[in-house]
Amino acid sequence: MKIVDTRVYTGRNIYSHKLCIKLTVDVEDKYDTPTMDIKGFNERLLKALPNLKTHKCALGYEGGFVERLNTGTYLPHVFEHMIIEMQNALGFKNIKYGKARCVDKSIYNVIYQYDVREAGILCAKYALECINTIISGNDYPMDDAMENIEKGISDIRLGPSTLGIYNEALKRGIPVLKIGNQSILQLGYGKMQRRIEATLTDSTSCIAVDIACDKELTREALKTAGIPVAEGETVDNAEEVAEVCQRIGYPVVIKPLNGNQGKGVTVGIEDDVTALWAYEVAAKINKSVLIEKFIEGQDYRVLVLNKKVVAVSLRMPPRVVGNGEHNILELIQKENENPLRGYDHEKPLTRISIDDITINYLKSKGLELDYIPEKGEKITLRFNANLSTGGVAKDCTDIIHPDNMEIIIRAAEAVGLDIAGVDICAKDISKPLKETGGVVIEVNAAPGIRMHMYPTYGKTRNAAAYIVDYLFPNKENYSIPVISVTGTNGKTTTTRMIAHILSLKGLCVGMTTTCGVYVNNKLISKGDNTGPDSARCVLMDKSVEAAVLETARGGIIRRGLGYDLADVGVITNISGDHLGIDGIETMEDLANVKSLVAEAVKDYGYVVLNADDPSVNIINQRIKSNIIYFSKNPDNIILKKHLQDQGLAVFLKDNFICFGDGEKVQPIVNVSDIPSTMDGKLEYNIENAMAAAAGCIGLKEDIEVIAKGLKTFFLDEIQNPGRFNVYSVDNFKVVVDYGHNIGGYNAVIDGLKKLDAKRLVGVIAAPGDRRDDNITELGRISGNQFDYVYIKEDKDRRGRKEGETAAILEMGVLSAGMGSNSYRVILDEGDALQAAMENAEDGDCIVIFYEDYDYVISTITNFKNCQKVQDVKINAV
C-alpha cells in the first residue's frame, strides 16, 4: 500500500467540522483482500497496537473493530483506525473521527481527524510502514515508531500551559488561531484579538521581561522595593568564585545570570570544590553567574496575575521509591515511562533528567545510579525542584499567608510583569516570610501553569481560566462581526456591497474577494484571495472591525474554511459550474460543498439563502442557526411559509426591496435608486442587493444604513471592478465582466439586451477545467445571442492544450447556426478585444468576459488614447 496524495484541512471542511487530513492511498494488489486473508496480519496488528481492541467501529460497541477484522475488512479501514489510535497514544484523546472510502478499485480516500498536523502526518507514515511490514510477514517495532513521533512533535505540540489557555478559549467560544509552529496564539479576531506566547501576553512589557531574565537586575529591583531577597553577587570568572562564596558564607546557590527552567542551577553548595564545579555548569549557559546565600526552606511558586495571587504550588525535587529489586537508574527509567511525563513541557510532567547534576547530587549523598534502594526507600535525585527536570508539585493556594501575598504582588509590580511566576524559599508559606526568614528568589516572565493545572498532589487550579478572564474582562467582546459569502454567481458583488454598507458606519472593514484583500478600502494583496489564507490575513489584522469574506468553492475543497464560525453566512445561488472538478459530479455535491458556509454559523447567527434557487431545500436541511430568505417573488412558497412562522425575509415588491419580519413589512429601497441595478436592467444585481441587505439585517444593521449603502454603491472600477463596468469608447461601449459560466453569461447578456445597442459583440472565453459540454454551451449561448463573436483563450489553460478550449467554444458557436463570417478566433485576450474595438460600428456594445482585468483595462485605455491622438491630427489638418 502507498500514499499517493496528502491534503491537510486547516479549518472546518466538507468532511467534518473538525481538523482533518485526507490521504489518497493505493492498496495495489490487495484491493480485494480482507486482512483476515493476509497470513498473521490481524495478530501482528493487535500486537503492535493492542488498544485497537477497544475500538468500537461502526458496530458501536467495544471490540467492534476486532470483530470487523475477524469477519473481513480492508486495509484502508485498518489504516484509518491505526492513525486514530496512534494519535490517542500520543495524548490526543479527543481524536475519534475517521472514515475510508473507495473511489476507484484500488484507490481509497482515508480521512481522519488531527490536532497537530505533524503528528497526524507522522502517524500515517509509521502506520503505513507497519502495514507493509506486517504484509511482508514481520512484526513491527511500534514502540520505536511512537518514540520517534514523540520526539518529532515535542517542539511543535502545545505544552500544557498554552494548551490549557487554548482549550479554555474554545470552551468560551473564542476563536483561536495558531501563529507559526511555536506557542503563539491569537485569541479572537481583528480589533478584538489578544495574542499570547505561553503566558506572555501582548500587554507584557519587554523591559519587564528583560529585567526578569536578568537575575541580578531582578534582585536589585526587589531589594530597592524593600522585598526580602537572598544576599548575592555576580561573578564572571572562576577565580572569583571561592572568594565570593566565602564572603557570602556557605551554603550557597550558584546559577546562570540569565536562565530558566532551573537549568544550570546548583543549590546547597557547602565547599569550594563543589562551588567551582557548579560555576562551570552555570557558565555553560551564561558567562555571568550569580552566587547567592542558600536559604533553608521549601521551594514555592506563586502565580501572580494582574496584581492578584491566583495559584500557589510547592515544588518538590524528583525522586524514586525503591522496590528492593531495581537500581536507581532502572527506577528512573520506569518512572519516565509514566504517560504523564513528556520530553519537555508538552505533558503535565517532564521526564526525570539523568545528567551531571543528578550524578553529583547522588554522590553527595554517597549513592550511585547502580544502587538498589530498599523497598519503600525514597531517593531524592536533584538539588532543585523544577518541573522541567522531573520535579512534581503540590497545590498550596488555600494556605498562603495574606502578608506573603502582599509581598509577592509587590515583587511582580517591582519587575513590571502583568503575569509573573514568583519563586519563594520559605519553611512554611502559611506563615509570614518575616517570621520564617523566607525570601523571594526570582520573578519569572512567561511562568508555566501546568504545575497549577495538573498538580501531583492537591487541588487543581484553572490558571488558564484566570488568564482568559484577564485578557477578555468583558466576556463577550472577543471577536468582530464575520460575514462569509459564497455561491456560484454574485458572491463578489454581494461581498463588496456588504463591506460598503458596514463602512458607512465608520467601521474599518476587512474584505476578501476574487480581486484581492482590502482593509479599510485599501488593496493589501492583489489577485484571487477567496481561500483560508486570505481570510486569516483579514482576521489577524488588528485594525479590522468587521470582516466580509468571499469564500470560494476551491478553497473550501482544498483547505476548508479560514475562520471558525461566522455571524452571518450568505449563499447567493448555486448552478452547475465546476462540475467534474475535485470529485464534484452533481448539483447536490456542489450544494453540499457550498452549504459548509451555512453550517459554520454561530447558533444565534443567521444564514441568508436564495428562496428562488433550486438547491435551497438541500441546504436548509443542514442549518442549525436562523435563516433569512430572499426572493424576487413575494409569493415564493418557501418565503411565505417562513414569514408565517415569524421568520425574516427580504423580497422584491412593487419595485421596492422590502424587509419582512413575520407579518411586518418595511420598504428598504426603491430598485430605481440602486445604481448597480442600472434602473432595474441588471436583475442579478437586484438579487445581489437583496442578499447584501439580508446579510446586514442578520447583523442587526439599521435599515436606513442599508438603504444608504445600496444607493451609493456603483458599478465602477473603484467600488465594483470587473463587474459590468461600462466604458464609452468613441461611438460604442465596452462592458467588462467576469462572467465565466452559463449562469453568468445568461445574466450579463440579459442586461446587455436592455441597453438598446445597435449590435451586441461578445469577446468570449471559458476556464479550461470546465467540462466540454459546459464550454460548448457557452459557445452556443454566444452564437445565439451575439451579432459577432471573438473567441479568445485564457492564458491559464488549466491542463488543456493551446487552442483546445477555443476549439470547443467554436463548436458551440457553430452549433447555434452562426456563420464563419460572424466570428473570429484570436487567442490572446488583448488582441481579441483590440480587434473588436477596431471593427466596432457606431452604437455597438462589446462585452468582454475577461481573465486578466489589468490587461483588458490597459487595452481599452491605450485604444482610447490612440483615438484621441488621431482626432487631434484630423482637427489639425
Coordinates of C-alpha atoms in Angstrom, one line a residue, residues 68-326:
R68 CA -14.6 -6.5 11.8
L69 CA -11.1 -7.7 11.5
N70 CA -12.1 -11.2 12.0
T71 CA -15.1 -11.2 9.7
G72 CA -13.3 -9.3 6.9
T73 CA -12.3 -5.7 6.4
Y74 CA -9.9 -3.9 4.0
L75 CA -6.5 -2.3 4.6
P76 CA -7.7 1.4 4.2
H77 CA -10.2 0.9 7.0
V78 CA -7.5 -0.6 9.2
F79 CA -5.1 2.3 8.3
E80 CA -7.7 4.8 9.4
H81 CA -8.1 3.1 12.9
M82 CA -4.4 2.8 13.3
I83 CA -3.8 6.5 12.7
I84 CA -6.5 7.4 15.2
E85 CA -5.2 5.0 17.8
M86 CA -1.6 6.2 17.4
Q87 CA -2.7 9.8 17.9
N88 CA -4.6 8.8 21.0
A89 CA -1.5 7.1 22.4
L90 CA 0.4 10.4 21.9
G91 CA -2.1 12.1 24.3
F92 CA -4.6 13.4 21.7
K93 CA -7.5 11.7 23.4
N94 CA -10.2 13.7 21.7
I95 CA -9.4 12.3 18.3
K96 CA -12.1 9.9 17.2
Y97 CA -13.3 10.8 13.7
G98 CA -12.2 8.9 10.6
K99 CA -13.5 7.1 7.5
A100 CA -12.2 5.3 4.5
R101 CA -14.0 5.4 1.1
C102 CA -13.2 3.6 -2.1
V103 CA -13.1 6.0 -5.1
D104 CA -11.7 3.7 -7.9
K105 CA -10.9 0.0 -7.5
S106 CA -7.6 0.1 -5.6
I107 CA -7.8 3.8 -4.8
Y108 CA -9.2 5.0 -1.4
N109 CA -9.6 8.2 0.4
V110 CA -8.7 7.9 4.1
I111 CA -10.0 10.9 6.1
Y112 CA -9.1 11.3 9.8
Q113 CA -9.1 13.9 12.5
Y114 CA -5.9 15.5 13.8
D115 CA -4.9 18.1 16.5
V116 CA -1.3 18.7 15.5
R117 CA -0.6 18.5 11.7
E118 CA 2.8 17.0 12.1
A119 CA 1.5 14.3 14.5
G120 CA -1.2 13.3 12.0
I121 CA 1.2 13.0 9.1
L122 CA 3.9 11.1 11.1
C123 CA 1.3 8.7 12.4
A124 CA 0.2 8.0 8.9
K125 CA 3.8 7.5 7.8
Y126 CA 4.6 4.9 10.5
A127 CA 1.1 3.3 10.3
L128 CA 1.8 2.7 6.6
E129 CA 5.2 1.3 7.4
C130 CA 3.6 -1.0 9.9
I131 CA 1.0 -2.3 7.5
N132 CA 3.6 -3.1 4.8
T133 CA 5.9 -4.7 7.3
I134 CA 3.2 -7.0 8.5
I135 CA 2.1 -7.8 5.0
S136 CA 5.7 -9.0 4.4
G137 CA 5.3 -11.4 7.3
N138 CA 7.3 -9.5 10.1
D139 CA 6.5 -7.9 13.4
Y140 CA 6.6 -4.1 13.6
P141 CA 8.5 -2.2 16.3
M142 CA 5.7 0.1 17.2
D143 CA 7.3 1.4 20.4
D144 CA 10.3 2.7 18.5
A145 CA 7.9 4.4 16.0
M146 CA 5.9 6.1 18.7
E147 CA 9.1 7.3 20.4
N148 CA 10.2 8.8 17.0
I149 CA 6.9 10.5 16.6
E150 CA 7.0 11.9 20.2
K151 CA 10.5 13.4 19.5
G152 CA 9.3 14.7 16.1
I153 CA 6.4 16.7 17.6
S154 CA 7.8 17.7 21.1
D155 CA 8.8 21.2 19.9
I156 CA 5.6 21.7 17.9
R157 CA 2.7 20.5 20.0
L158 CA 1.3 22.9 22.5
G159 CA 2.5 22.5 26.0
P160 CA 0.1 22.2 29.0
S161 CA 0.2 25.9 29.7
T162 CA -0.6 27.0 26.2
L163 CA -2.9 24.1 25.6
G164 CA -4.8 25.0 28.8
I165 CA -5.4 28.6 27.5
Y166 CA -6.3 27.3 24.1
N167 CA -8.9 24.9 25.4
E168 CA -10.3 27.5 27.8
A169 CA -10.7 29.9 25.0
L170 CA -12.5 27.4 22.8
K171 CA -14.8 26.4 25.7
R172 CA -16.0 30.0 25.8
G173 CA -16.5 30.2 22.0
I174 CA -13.4 32.4 21.5
P175 CA -11.8 31.6 18.1
V176 CA -8.2 30.7 18.2
L177 CA -5.5 31.0 15.5
K178 CA -2.1 29.4 16.0
I179 CA 0.7 31.6 14.7
G180 CA 3.7 29.5 13.4
N181 CA 4.9 26.3 15.0
Q182 CA 5.6 27.5 18.5
S183 CA 3.3 28.5 21.3
I184 CA 2.0 31.8 19.9
L185 CA -1.8 32.0 19.8
Q186 CA -4.2 34.7 18.7
L187 CA -7.5 34.7 20.7
G188 CA -10.3 36.4 18.9
Y189 CA -10.4 38.2 15.6
G190 CA -9.5 41.6 14.2
K191 CA -9.5 44.6 16.6
M192 CA -10.8 42.5 19.5
Q193 CA -7.9 40.0 19.3
R194 CA -5.4 39.3 22.0
R195 CA -2.1 37.4 21.5
I196 CA -0.2 35.2 23.9
E197 CA 3.0 33.2 23.8
A198 CA 2.7 30.6 26.5
T199 CA 1.8 33.0 29.4
L200 CA 3.4 36.1 27.9
T201 CA 0.6 38.5 26.7
D202 CA 0.6 41.3 24.2
S203 CA 0.4 43.6 27.3
T204 CA 3.6 42.2 28.9
S205 CA 6.3 44.8 28.9
C206 CA 9.5 44.0 27.1
I207 CA 11.5 45.9 29.7
A208 CA 9.9 43.9 32.4
V209 CA 10.8 40.6 30.6
D210 CA 14.4 41.8 30.3
I211 CA 14.6 42.6 34.0
A212 CA 13.1 39.2 34.9
C213 CA 15.5 37.4 32.6
D214 CA 18.5 39.1 34.4
K215 CA 18.6 37.7 37.9
E216 CA 20.9 40.4 39.2
L217 CA 18.6 43.1 37.8
T218 CA 15.7 41.3 39.4
R219 CA 17.4 41.1 42.7
E220 CA 18.3 44.8 42.6
A221 CA 14.7 45.8 41.7
L222 CA 13.3 43.7 44.6
K223 CA 15.9 44.9 47.1
T224 CA 15.1 48.5 46.1
A225 CA 11.4 47.8 46.7
G226 CA 12.1 46.5 50.2
I227 CA 11.3 42.9 49.4
P228 CA 13.3 40.3 51.2
V229 CA 16.0 38.6 48.9
A230 CA 19.0 36.4 49.5
E231 CA 22.4 38.1 49.7
G232 CA 24.3 37.6 46.5
E233 CA 27.0 38.7 44.0
T234 CA 27.7 38.2 40.3
V235 CA 31.0 36.7 39.1
D236 CA 32.4 36.5 35.6
N237 CA 35.4 34.1 36.1
A238 CA 36.3 31.0 38.1
E239 CA 39.0 32.9 40.2
E240 CA 36.3 34.9 42.0
V241 CA 34.1 32.0 42.9
A242 CA 35.7 30.8 46.1
E243 CA 36.3 34.3 47.4
V244 CA 32.7 35.4 46.8
C245 CA 31.3 32.1 48.3
Q246 CA 33.4 32.6 51.4
R247 CA 32.4 36.2 51.8
I248 CA 28.7 35.3 51.5
G249 CA 29.2 32.2 53.6
Y250 CA 28.3 28.6 52.8
P251 CA 25.9 27.1 52.0
V252 CA 25.3 28.9 48.7
V253 CA 23.3 28.6 45.5
I254 CA 25.0 29.1 42.1
K255 CA 23.0 29.8 38.9
P256 CA 23.4 31.5 35.5
L257 CA 22.6 35.2 35.5
N258 CA 20.2 34.6 32.5
G259 CA 18.4 31.3 32.6
N260 CA 15.2 29.5 33.1
Q261 CA 13.6 26.1 34.0
G262 CA 16.3 25.6 36.6
K263 CA 18.9 24.9 34.0
G264 CA 22.5 25.2 35.4
V265 CA 21.3 25.8 39.0
T266 CA 23.0 24.1 41.9
V267 CA 21.8 24.6 45.4
G268 CA 23.1 23.7 48.9
I269 CA 26.8 24.0 48.0
E270 CA 29.0 23.5 51.0
D271 CA 32.6 23.8 49.8
D272 CA 35.0 25.5 47.3
V273 CA 35.4 22.4 45.1
T274 CA 31.7 21.9 44.6
A275 CA 31.3 25.6 44.1
L276 CA 33.9 25.6 41.2
W277 CA 32.1 22.6 39.6
A278 CA 28.7 24.4 39.9
Y279 CA 30.2 27.5 38.4
E280 CA 31.4 25.6 35.3
V281 CA 27.9 24.1 35.0
A282 CA 26.2 27.5 35.2
A283 CA 28.9 29.2 32.9
K284 CA 27.9 26.9 30.1
I285 CA 24.6 28.7 29.9
N286 CA 25.8 32.2 30.7
K287 CA 29.3 33.5 31.4
S288 CA 28.0 35.7 34.2
V289 CA 27.0 33.6 37.2
L290 CA 25.0 34.6 40.3
I291 CA 26.1 33.3 43.7
E292 CA 23.5 33.7 46.5
K293 CA 23.2 32.7 50.1
F294 CA 21.4 29.4 50.4
I295 CA 18.2 29.9 52.4
E296 CA 16.8 27.0 54.3
G297 CA 13.2 26.2 53.2
Q298 CA 10.9 24.8 50.7
D299 CA 10.5 25.8 47.0
Y300 CA 7.2 27.6 46.3
R301 CA 6.0 29.0 43.0
V302 CA 3.3 31.7 43.2
L303 CA 1.3 32.7 40.1
V304 CA 0.5 36.5 40.1
L305 CA -2.0 37.7 37.5
N306 CA -2.9 41.4 37.2
K307 CA -1.9 42.2 40.8
K308 CA -3.7 39.1 42.2
V309 CA -2.3 35.8 43.6
V310 CA -4.3 33.1 41.8
A311 CA -2.3 29.9 42.5
V312 CA 0.4 28.6 44.8
S313 CA 2.4 25.4 44.4
L314 CA 5.0 23.7 46.5
R315 CA 7.6 22.2 44.1
M316 CA 9.4 19.1 45.1
P317 CA 12.5 17.5 43.5
P318 CA 12.1 14.4 41.5
R319 CA 12.5 11.1 43.5
V320 CA 12.0 7.4 43.1
V321 CA 10.8 4.8 45.6
G322 CA 12.7 1.6 45.9
N323 CA 11.3 -1.9 45.4
G324 CA 14.3 -3.8 46.6
E325 CA 14.9 -5.2 43.0
H326 CA 15.8 -2.3 40.7

